[in-house]
CSV table of C-alpha atoms in Angstrom, one decimal:
chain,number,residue,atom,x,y,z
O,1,UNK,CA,127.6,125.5,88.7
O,2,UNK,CA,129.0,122.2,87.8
O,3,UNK,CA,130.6,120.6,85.1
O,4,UNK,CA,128.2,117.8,83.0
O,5,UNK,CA,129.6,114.6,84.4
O,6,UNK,CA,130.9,115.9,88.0
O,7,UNK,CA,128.8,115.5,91.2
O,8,UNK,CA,128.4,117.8,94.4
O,9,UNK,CA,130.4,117.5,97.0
O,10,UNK,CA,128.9,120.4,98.4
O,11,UNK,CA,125.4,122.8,97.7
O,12,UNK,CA,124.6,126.6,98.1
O,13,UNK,CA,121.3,127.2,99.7
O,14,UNK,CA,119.4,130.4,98.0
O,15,UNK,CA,117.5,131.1,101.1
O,16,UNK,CA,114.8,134.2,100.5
O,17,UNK,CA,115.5,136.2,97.8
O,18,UNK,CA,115.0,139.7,97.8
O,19,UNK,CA,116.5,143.3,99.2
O,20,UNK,CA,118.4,143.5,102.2
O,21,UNK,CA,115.7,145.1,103.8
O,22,UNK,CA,113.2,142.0,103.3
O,23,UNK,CA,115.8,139.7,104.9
O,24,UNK,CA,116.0,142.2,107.7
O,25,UNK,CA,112.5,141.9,108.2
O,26,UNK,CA,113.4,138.1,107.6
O,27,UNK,CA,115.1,137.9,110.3
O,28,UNK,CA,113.5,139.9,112.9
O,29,UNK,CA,110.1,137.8,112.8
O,30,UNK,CA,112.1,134.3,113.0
O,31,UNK,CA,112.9,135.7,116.5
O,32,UNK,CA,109.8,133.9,117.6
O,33,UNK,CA,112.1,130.2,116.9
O,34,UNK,CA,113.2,131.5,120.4
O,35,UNK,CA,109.5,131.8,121.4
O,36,UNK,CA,109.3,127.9,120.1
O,37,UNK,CA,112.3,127.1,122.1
O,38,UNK,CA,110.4,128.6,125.4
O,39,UNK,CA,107.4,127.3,124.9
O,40,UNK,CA,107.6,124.1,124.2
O,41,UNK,CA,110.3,123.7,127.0
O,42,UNK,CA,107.6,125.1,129.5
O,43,UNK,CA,105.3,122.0,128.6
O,44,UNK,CA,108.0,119.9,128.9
O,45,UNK,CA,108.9,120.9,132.2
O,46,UNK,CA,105.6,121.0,133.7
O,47,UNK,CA,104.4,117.6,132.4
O,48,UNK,CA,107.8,116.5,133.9
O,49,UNK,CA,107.2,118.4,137.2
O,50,UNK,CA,103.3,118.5,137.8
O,51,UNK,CA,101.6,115.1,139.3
O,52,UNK,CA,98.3,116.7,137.7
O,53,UNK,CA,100.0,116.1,134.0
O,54,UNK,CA,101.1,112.1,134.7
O,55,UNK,CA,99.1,110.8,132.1
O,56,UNK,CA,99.1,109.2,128.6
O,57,UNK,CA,98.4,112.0,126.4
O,58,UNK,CA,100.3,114.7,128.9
O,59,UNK,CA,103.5,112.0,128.1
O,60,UNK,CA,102.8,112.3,124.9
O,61,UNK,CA,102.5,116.0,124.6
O,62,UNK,CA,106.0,116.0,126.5
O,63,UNK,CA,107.8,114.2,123.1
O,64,UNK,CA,105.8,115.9,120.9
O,65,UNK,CA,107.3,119.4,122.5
O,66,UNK,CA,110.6,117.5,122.5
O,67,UNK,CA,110.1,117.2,118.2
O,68,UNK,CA,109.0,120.5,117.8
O,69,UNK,CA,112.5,121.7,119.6
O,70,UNK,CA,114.6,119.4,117.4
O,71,UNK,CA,112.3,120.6,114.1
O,72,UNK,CA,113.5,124.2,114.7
O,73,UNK,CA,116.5,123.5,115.4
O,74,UNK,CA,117.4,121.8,112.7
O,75,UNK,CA,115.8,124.0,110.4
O,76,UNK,CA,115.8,127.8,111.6
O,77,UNK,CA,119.7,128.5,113.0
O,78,UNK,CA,120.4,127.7,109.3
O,79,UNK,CA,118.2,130.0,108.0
O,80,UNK,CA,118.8,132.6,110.2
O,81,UNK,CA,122.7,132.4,109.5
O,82,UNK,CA,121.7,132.3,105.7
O,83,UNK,CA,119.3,135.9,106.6
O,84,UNK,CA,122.6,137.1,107.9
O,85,UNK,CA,125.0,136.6,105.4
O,86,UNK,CA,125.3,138.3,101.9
O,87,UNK,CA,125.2,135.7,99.5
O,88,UNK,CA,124.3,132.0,99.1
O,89,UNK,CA,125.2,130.0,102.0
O,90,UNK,CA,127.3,127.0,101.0
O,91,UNK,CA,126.5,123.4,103.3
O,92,UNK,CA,128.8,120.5,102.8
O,93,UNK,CA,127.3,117.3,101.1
O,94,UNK,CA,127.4,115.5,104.8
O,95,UNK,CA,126.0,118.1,106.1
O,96,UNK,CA,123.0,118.0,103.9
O,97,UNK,CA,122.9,114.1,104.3
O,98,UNK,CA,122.4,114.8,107.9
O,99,UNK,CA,119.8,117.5,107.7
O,100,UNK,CA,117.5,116.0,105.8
O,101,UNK,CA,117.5,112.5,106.9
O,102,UNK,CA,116.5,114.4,111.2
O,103,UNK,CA,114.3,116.6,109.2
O,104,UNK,CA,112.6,113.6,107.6
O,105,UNK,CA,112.8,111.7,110.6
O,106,UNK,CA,111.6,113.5,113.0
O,107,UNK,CA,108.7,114.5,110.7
O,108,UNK,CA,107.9,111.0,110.6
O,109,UNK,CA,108.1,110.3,114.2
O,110,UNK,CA,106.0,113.1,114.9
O,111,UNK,CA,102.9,111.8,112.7
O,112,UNK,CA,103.4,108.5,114.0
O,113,UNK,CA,102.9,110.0,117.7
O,114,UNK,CA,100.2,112.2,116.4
O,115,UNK,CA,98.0,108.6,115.3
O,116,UNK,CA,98.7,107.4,118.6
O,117,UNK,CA,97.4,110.3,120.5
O,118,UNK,CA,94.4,110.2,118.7
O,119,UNK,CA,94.2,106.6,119.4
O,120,UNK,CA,94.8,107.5,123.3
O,121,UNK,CA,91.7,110.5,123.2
O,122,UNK,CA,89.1,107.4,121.8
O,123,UNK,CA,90.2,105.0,124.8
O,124,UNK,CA,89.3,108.1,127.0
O,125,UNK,CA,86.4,109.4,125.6
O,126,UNK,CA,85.0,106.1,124.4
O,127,UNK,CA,86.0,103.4,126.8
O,128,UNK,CA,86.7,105.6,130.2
O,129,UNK,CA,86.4,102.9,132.7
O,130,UNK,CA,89.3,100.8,131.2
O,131,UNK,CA,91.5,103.8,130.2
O,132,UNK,CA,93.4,103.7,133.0
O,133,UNK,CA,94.2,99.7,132.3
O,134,UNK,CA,94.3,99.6,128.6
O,135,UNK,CA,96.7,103.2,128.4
O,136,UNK,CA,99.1,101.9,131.4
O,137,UNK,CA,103.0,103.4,131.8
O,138,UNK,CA,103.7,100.2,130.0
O,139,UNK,CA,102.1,100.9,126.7
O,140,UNK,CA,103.0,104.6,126.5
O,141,UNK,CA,106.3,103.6,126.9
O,142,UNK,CA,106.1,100.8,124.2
O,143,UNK,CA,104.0,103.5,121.8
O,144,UNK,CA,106.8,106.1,122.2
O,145,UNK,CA,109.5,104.1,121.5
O,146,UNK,CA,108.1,102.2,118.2
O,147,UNK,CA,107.6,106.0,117.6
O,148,UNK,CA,110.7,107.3,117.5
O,149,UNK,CA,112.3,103.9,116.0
O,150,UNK,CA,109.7,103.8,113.2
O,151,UNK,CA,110.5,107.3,112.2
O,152,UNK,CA,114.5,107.5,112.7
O,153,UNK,CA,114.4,103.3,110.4
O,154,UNK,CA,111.9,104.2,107.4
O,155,UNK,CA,113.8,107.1,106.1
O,156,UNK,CA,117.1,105.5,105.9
O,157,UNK,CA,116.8,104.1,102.7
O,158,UNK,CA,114.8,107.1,101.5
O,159,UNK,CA,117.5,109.8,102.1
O,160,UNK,CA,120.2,107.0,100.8
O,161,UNK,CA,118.4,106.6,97.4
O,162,UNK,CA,118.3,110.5,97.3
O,163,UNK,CA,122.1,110.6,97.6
O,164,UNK,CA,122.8,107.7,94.9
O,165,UNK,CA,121.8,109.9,92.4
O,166,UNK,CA,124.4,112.3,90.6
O,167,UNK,CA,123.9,116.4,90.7
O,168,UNK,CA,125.6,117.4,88.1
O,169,UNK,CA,123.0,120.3,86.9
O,170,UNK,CA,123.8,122.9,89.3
O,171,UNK,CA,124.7,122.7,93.1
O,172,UNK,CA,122.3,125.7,94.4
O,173,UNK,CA,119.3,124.6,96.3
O,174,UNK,CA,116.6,127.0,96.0
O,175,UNK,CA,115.2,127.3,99.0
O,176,UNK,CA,116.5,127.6,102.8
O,177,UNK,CA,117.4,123.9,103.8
O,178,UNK,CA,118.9,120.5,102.3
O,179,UNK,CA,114.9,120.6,100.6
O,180,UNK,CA,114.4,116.5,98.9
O,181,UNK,CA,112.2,118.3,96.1
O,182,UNK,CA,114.8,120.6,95.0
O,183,UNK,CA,117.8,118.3,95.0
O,184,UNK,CA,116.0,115.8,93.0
O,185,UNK,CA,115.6,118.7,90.8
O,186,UNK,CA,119.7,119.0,90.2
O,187,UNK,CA,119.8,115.7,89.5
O,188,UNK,CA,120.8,114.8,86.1
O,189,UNK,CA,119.6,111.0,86.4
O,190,UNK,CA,116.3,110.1,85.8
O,191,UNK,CA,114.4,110.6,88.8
O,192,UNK,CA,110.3,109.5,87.9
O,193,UNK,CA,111.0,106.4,89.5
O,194,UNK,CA,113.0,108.3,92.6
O,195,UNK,CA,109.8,110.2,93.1
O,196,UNK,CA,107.2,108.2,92.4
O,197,UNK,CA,108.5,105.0,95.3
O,198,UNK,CA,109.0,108.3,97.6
O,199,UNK,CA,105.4,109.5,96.8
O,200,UNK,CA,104.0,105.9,97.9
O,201,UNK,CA,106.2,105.7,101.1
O,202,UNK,CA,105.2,109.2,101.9
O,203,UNK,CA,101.6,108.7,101.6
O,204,UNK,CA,102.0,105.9,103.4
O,205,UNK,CA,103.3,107.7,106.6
O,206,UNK,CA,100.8,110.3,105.9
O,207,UNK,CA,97.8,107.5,105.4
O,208,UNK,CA,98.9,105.2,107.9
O,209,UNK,CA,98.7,107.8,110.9
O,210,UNK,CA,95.9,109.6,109.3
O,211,UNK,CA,93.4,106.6,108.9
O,212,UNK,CA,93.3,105.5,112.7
O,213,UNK,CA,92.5,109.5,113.8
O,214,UNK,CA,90.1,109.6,111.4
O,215,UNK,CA,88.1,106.8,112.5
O,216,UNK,CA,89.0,107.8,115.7
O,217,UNK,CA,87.5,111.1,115.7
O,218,UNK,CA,84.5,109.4,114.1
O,219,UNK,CA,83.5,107.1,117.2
O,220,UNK,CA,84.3,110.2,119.1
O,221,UNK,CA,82.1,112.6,117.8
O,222,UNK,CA,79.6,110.2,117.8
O,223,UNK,CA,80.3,109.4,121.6
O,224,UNK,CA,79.8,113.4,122.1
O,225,UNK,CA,76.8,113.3,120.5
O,226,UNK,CA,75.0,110.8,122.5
O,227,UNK,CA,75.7,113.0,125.9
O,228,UNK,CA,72.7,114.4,126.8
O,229,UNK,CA,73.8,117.7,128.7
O,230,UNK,CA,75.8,120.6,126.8
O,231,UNK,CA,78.0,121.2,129.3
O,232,UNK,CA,79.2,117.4,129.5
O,233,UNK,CA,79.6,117.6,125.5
O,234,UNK,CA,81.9,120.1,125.8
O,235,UNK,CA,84.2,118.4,128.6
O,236,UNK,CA,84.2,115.9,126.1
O,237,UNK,CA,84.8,117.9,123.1
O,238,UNK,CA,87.8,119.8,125.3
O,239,UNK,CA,89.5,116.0,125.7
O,240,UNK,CA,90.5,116.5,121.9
O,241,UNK,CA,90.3,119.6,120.5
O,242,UNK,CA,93.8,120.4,120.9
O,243,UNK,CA,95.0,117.4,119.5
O,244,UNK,CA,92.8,118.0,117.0
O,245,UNK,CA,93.8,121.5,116.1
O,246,UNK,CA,97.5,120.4,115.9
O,247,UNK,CA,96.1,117.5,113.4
O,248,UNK,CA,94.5,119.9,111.2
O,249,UNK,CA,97.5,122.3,111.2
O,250,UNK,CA,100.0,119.5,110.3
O,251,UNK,CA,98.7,117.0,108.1
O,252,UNK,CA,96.9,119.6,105.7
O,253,UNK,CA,101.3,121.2,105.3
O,254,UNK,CA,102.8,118.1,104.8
O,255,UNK,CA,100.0,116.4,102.5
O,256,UNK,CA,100.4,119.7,100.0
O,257,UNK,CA,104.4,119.3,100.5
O,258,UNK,CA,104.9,115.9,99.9
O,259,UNK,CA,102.1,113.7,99.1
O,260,UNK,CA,102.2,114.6,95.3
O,261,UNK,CA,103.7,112.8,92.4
O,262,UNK,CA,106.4,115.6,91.1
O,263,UNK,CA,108.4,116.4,94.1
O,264,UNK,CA,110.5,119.3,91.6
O,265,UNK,CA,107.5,121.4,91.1
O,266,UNK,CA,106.6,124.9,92.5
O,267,UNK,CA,109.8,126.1,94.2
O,268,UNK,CA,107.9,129.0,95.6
O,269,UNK,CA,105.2,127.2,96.9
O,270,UNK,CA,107.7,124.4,98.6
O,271,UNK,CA,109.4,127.1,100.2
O,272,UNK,CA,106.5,128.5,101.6
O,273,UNK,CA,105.3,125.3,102.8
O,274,UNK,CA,108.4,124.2,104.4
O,275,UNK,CA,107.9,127.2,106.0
O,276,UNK,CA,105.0,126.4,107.5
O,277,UNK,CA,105.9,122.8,108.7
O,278,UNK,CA,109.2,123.7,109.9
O,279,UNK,CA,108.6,127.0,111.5
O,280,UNK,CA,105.1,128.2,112.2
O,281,UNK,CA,103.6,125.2,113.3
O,282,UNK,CA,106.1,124.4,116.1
O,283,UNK,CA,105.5,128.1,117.2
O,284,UNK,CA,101.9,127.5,117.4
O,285,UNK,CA,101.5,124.3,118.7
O,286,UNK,CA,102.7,125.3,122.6
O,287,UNK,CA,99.9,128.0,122.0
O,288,UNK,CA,97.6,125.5,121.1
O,289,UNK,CA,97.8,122.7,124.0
O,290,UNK,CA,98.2,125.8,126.4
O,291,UNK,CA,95.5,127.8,125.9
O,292,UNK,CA,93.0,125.0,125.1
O,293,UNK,CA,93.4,122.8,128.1
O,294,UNK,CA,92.2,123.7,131.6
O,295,UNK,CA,94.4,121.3,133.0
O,296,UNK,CA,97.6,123.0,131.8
O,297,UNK,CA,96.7,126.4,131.9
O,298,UNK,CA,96.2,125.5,135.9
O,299,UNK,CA,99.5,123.6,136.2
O,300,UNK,CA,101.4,127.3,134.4
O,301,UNK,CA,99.1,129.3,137.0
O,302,UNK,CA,101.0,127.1,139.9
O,303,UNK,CA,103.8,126.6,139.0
O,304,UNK,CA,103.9,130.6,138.6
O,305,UNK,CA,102.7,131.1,141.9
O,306,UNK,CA,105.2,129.1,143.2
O,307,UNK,CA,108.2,130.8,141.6
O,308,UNK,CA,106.3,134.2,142.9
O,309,UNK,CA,106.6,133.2,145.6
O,310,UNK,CA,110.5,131.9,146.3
O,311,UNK,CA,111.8,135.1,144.8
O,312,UNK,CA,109.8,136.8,148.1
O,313,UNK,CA,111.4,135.0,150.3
């Protein structure tokens, strides 16, 4: 605890309380972050490798494998030190700095890339003749890039106004990461203000990559629709339902996490929630892109065979 007019230099994250045999358990099940390392470094590879994979949304999948890897590993060797260790684990204020404003980042960055692959699935369902022209190496580039700059840029001055403000409650963090909710929770300044400009710039990343998949699941569907044979509906349908899936999985965490005005409230439930976003849904999302597209599942079956084979000869 800290005195009434000092500031942290440094926090203690609480982690998951509970006996040492829930940690334990804890622990054992986060052994699938390893199974998130693997699998999205399998689609990485084979959309690198495979001249079946070279296009737009395949390029796209590649980063957003590439986020999920960073995600995790920002988050979950923390958390599993934490599950290790009696005790609170204490992070330097730096440390924090840095955690959150990757954490953040990334986040951003990926929902950015997620509106522009749902932007990339309309071209190629709607407009398939000028796919190839309007979706060149050029623009994926050009998409991927703003991307990644867009996210890394517009939480600068979000996780600097977090840091301006003075903790002088208590330095514990109750949860398992540098969590924005809970530090604005220790601070002894007013925060509405804080929280309400961070609720606006949140809903706008949310919003702003939400909208355009929205509308442009809309003009797919209807697309679909019009095809006259079943089994050319669901070719179609197949073009997106992954991306859809990931959609789904992502936007409905984050809009319960951080689209809301109070950003203290509910420790349990952010905790759970983080959970969620930072661990689960990386886990899943190889599984998702995988097993739902024909065109990778038969570039894993190749590439397989191949490796079968070399260790033959």
């Amino acid at each position: 605890m800290l005195g009434n007019h000092s500031s942290a230099t440094e926090f203690c994250l609480l982690g998951f309380s509970g006996s040492r045999e829930l940690r334990h358990i804890l622990f054992a099940t986060f052994f699938f972050y390893l199974v998130t390392l693997m699998g999205n470094t399998v689609i990485i590879v084979i959309v690198c490798l495979d001249k079946c994979l070279q296009s737009p949304m395949y390029f796209s999948l590649g980063h957003l494998s590439a986020l999920e890897i960073l995600v995790t590993t920002i988050i979950v060797p923390v958390m599993l030190w934490g599950l290790l260790l009696p005790g609170m684990q204490t992070i330097s204020l730096a440390a924090c700095v840095a955690q959150l404003f990757r954490y953040l980042s990334l986040g951003t960055t990926e929902f950015a890339l997620l509106g522009a692959m749902a932007v990339d699935r309309y071209v190629a369902v709607c407009n398939p003749l000028k796919y190839s022209t309007i979706m060149n190496s050029r623009t994926c580039n050009f998409v991927v890039i703003v991307s990644w700059l867009f996210g890394f840029l517009f939480e600068i001055w979000l996780v600097y106004a977090t840091f301006q403000l003075s903790y002088c409650k208590s330095n514990v963090v109750d949860n398992f990461f540098c969590d924005r909710g809970q530090l604005l929770k220790l601070s002894c300044d007013n925060t509405l203000f804080v929280e309400f400009i961070l609720f606006l710039m949140a809903a706008f990343v949310l919003f702003g990559s939400l909208i355009p998949t929205i509308v442009s699941y809309t003009y797919i569907v209807s697309t679909i629709l019009k095809i006259p044979s079943t089994s050319g509906r669901r070719k179609a349908f197949s073009t997106f339902a992954s991306h859809f899936t990931c959609v789904v999985i992502g936007y409905s965490s984050c809009l319960f996490l951080y689209v809301k005005p109070q950003q203290t409230q509910a420790t349990d439930y952010n905790r759970v929630v983080s959970l969620m976003v930072s661990v689960v849904t990386p886990f899943l999302n190889p599984f998702i892109f995988t097993l739902r597209n024909d065109k990778v599942i038969e570039a894993l079956r190749n590439r397989v065979k191949q490796c079968c084979h070399l260790f033959r000869n």
